Coordinates of C-alpha atoms in Angstrom, one line a residue:
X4 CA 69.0 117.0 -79.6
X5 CA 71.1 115.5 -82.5
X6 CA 71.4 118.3 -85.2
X7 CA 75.0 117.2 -84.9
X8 CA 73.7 113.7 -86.1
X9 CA 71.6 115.1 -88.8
X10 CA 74.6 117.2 -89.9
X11 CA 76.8 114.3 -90.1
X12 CA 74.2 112.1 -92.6
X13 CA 73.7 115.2 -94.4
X14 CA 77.5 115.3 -95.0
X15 CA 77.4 112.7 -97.6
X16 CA 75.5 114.6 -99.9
X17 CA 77.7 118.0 -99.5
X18 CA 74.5 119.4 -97.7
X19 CA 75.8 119.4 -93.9
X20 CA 76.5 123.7 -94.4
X21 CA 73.1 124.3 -95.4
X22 CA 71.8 123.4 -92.4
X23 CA 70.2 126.4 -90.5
X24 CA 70.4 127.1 -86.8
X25 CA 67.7 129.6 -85.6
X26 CA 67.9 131.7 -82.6
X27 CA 64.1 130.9 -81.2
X28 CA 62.3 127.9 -81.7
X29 CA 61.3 125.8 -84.6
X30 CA 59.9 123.2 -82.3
X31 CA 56.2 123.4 -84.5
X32 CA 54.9 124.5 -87.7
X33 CA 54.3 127.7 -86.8
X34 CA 57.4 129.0 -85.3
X35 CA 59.3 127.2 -88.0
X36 CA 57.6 129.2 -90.5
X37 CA 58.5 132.1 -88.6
X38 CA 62.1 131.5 -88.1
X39 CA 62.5 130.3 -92.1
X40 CA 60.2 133.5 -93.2
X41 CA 58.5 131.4 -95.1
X42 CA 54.0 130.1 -95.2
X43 CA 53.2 127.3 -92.6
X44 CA 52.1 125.2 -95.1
X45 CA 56.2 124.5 -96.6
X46 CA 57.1 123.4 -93.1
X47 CA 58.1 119.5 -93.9
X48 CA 56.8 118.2 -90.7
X49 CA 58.2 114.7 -89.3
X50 CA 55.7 112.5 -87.9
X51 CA 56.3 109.6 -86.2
X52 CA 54.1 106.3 -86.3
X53 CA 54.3 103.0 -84.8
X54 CA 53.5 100.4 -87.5
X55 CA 53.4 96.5 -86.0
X56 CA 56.8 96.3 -84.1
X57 CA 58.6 99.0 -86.0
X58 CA 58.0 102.9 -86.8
X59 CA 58.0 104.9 -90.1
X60 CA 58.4 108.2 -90.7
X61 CA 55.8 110.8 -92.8
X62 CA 57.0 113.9 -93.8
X63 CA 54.0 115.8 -95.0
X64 CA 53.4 119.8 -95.2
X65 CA 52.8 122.1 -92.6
X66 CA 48.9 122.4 -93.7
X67 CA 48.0 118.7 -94.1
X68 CA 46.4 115.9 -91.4
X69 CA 46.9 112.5 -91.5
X70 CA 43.4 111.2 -93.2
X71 CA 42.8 108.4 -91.5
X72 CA 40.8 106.4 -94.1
X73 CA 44.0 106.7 -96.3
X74 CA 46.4 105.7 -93.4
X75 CA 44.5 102.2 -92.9
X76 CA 44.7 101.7 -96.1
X77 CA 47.8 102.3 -97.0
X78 CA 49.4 100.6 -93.5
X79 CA 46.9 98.1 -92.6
X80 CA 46.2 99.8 -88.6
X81 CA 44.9 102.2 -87.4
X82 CA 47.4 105.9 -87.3
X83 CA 49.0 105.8 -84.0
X84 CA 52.1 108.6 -83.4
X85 CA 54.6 107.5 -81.0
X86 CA 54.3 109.0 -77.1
X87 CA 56.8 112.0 -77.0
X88 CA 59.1 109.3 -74.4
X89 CA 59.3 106.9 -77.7
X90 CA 60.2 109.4 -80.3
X91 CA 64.0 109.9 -79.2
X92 CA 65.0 105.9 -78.9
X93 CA 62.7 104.9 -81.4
X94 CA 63.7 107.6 -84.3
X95 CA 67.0 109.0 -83.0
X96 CA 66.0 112.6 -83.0
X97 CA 63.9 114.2 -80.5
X98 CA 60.1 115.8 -80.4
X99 CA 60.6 119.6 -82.1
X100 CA 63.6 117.8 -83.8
X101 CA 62.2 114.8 -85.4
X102 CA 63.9 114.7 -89.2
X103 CA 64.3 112.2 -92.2
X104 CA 68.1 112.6 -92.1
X105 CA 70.6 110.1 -89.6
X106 CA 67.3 108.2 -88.6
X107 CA 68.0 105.1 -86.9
X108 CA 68.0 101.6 -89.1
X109 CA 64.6 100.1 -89.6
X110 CA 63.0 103.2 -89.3
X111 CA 61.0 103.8 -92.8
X112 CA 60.5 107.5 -94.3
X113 CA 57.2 108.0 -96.5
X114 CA 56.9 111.5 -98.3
X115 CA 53.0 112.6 -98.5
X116 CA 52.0 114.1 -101.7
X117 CA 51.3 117.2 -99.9
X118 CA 54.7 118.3 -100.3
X119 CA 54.8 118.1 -104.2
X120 CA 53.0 121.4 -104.9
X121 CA 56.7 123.3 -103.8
X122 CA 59.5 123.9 -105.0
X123 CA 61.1 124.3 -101.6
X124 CA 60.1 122.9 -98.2
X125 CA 62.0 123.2 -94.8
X126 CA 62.4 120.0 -92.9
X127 CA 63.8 120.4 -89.3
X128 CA 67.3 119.0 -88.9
X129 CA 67.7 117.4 -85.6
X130 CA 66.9 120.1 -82.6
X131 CA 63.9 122.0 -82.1
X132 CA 65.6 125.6 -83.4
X133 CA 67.2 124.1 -87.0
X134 CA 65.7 123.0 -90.2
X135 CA 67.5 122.7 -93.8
X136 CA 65.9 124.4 -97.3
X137 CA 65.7 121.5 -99.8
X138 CA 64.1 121.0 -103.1
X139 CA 61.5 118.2 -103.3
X140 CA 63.8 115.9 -105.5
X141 CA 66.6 116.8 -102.6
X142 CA 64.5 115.8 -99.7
X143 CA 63.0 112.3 -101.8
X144 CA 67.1 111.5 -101.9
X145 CA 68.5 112.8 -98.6
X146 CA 65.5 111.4 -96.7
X147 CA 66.3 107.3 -98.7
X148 CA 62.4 107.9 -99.2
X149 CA 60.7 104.8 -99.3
X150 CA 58.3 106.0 -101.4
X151 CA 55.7 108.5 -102.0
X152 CA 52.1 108.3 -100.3
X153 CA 48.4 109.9 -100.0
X154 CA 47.9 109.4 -96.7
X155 CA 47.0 113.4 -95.8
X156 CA 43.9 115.7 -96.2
X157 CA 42.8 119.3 -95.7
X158 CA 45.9 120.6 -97.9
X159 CA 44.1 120.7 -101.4

């Protein structure tokens, strides 16, 4: 996986150390949540879309689905994640790993709105057993958000 990757983006803002190997998986929401003792619904989860030729990026909470209503709208097509063969070449991190940090170029990261409500959310950080403890205004700068969207439901 490329937490080493991660790790090296993360460098520029003096966040690199803060990154957090776990011993067991982090790989989904719910074991994340269990190796960061924290609620499922804090879990920044990654998801990966193709959009036309490109992909973006939408980190969302732990709790929240893509609505999508809201995703057509906002993207013009219909939500389509990337097969798990596409995520590594495509992103440059791997399924269980997929981050907003070191992505590769042309690669677009949306924050959902779902992640506004905390103060604190854990985004993984390259390989399926790491994530990093970030404020929202910390992940909105490391990730070079493009923006936040409402493109989620079932979190309210």
């Amino acid at each position: 996986m490329s937490i080493e990757k991660a790790k090296d983006y993360l460098k520029r803002f003096g966040a690199a150390d803060r990154a957090i190997e776990f011993p067991t998986s982090s790989a989904t929401v719910e074991l994340a949540a269990e190796a960061a003792d924290c609620e499922p619904a804090r879990i920044a989860k990654t998801l990966s879309f193709r959009v036309g030729e490109g992909c973006v990026l939408i980190v969302a909470a732990g709790d929240a689905k893509v609505d999508n209503p809201k995703y057509k709208a906002r993207f013009g097509c219909k939500a389509k994640m990337l097969a798990a063969d596409e995520v590594e070449p495509e992103i440059g991190h791997g399924v269980g790993g997929v981050c907003p940090f070191g992505v590769n170029d042309g690669v677009a990261v949306y924050l959902d709105e779902s992640l506004r409500r905390f103060d604190t959310v854990f985004p993984a950080c390259g390989s399926a057993n790491s994530a990093i403890e970030l404020s929202i205004g910390e992940l909105e700068t490391f990730s070079a958000s493009a923006g936040w969207i409402d493109v989620c439901k079932g979190w309210q």
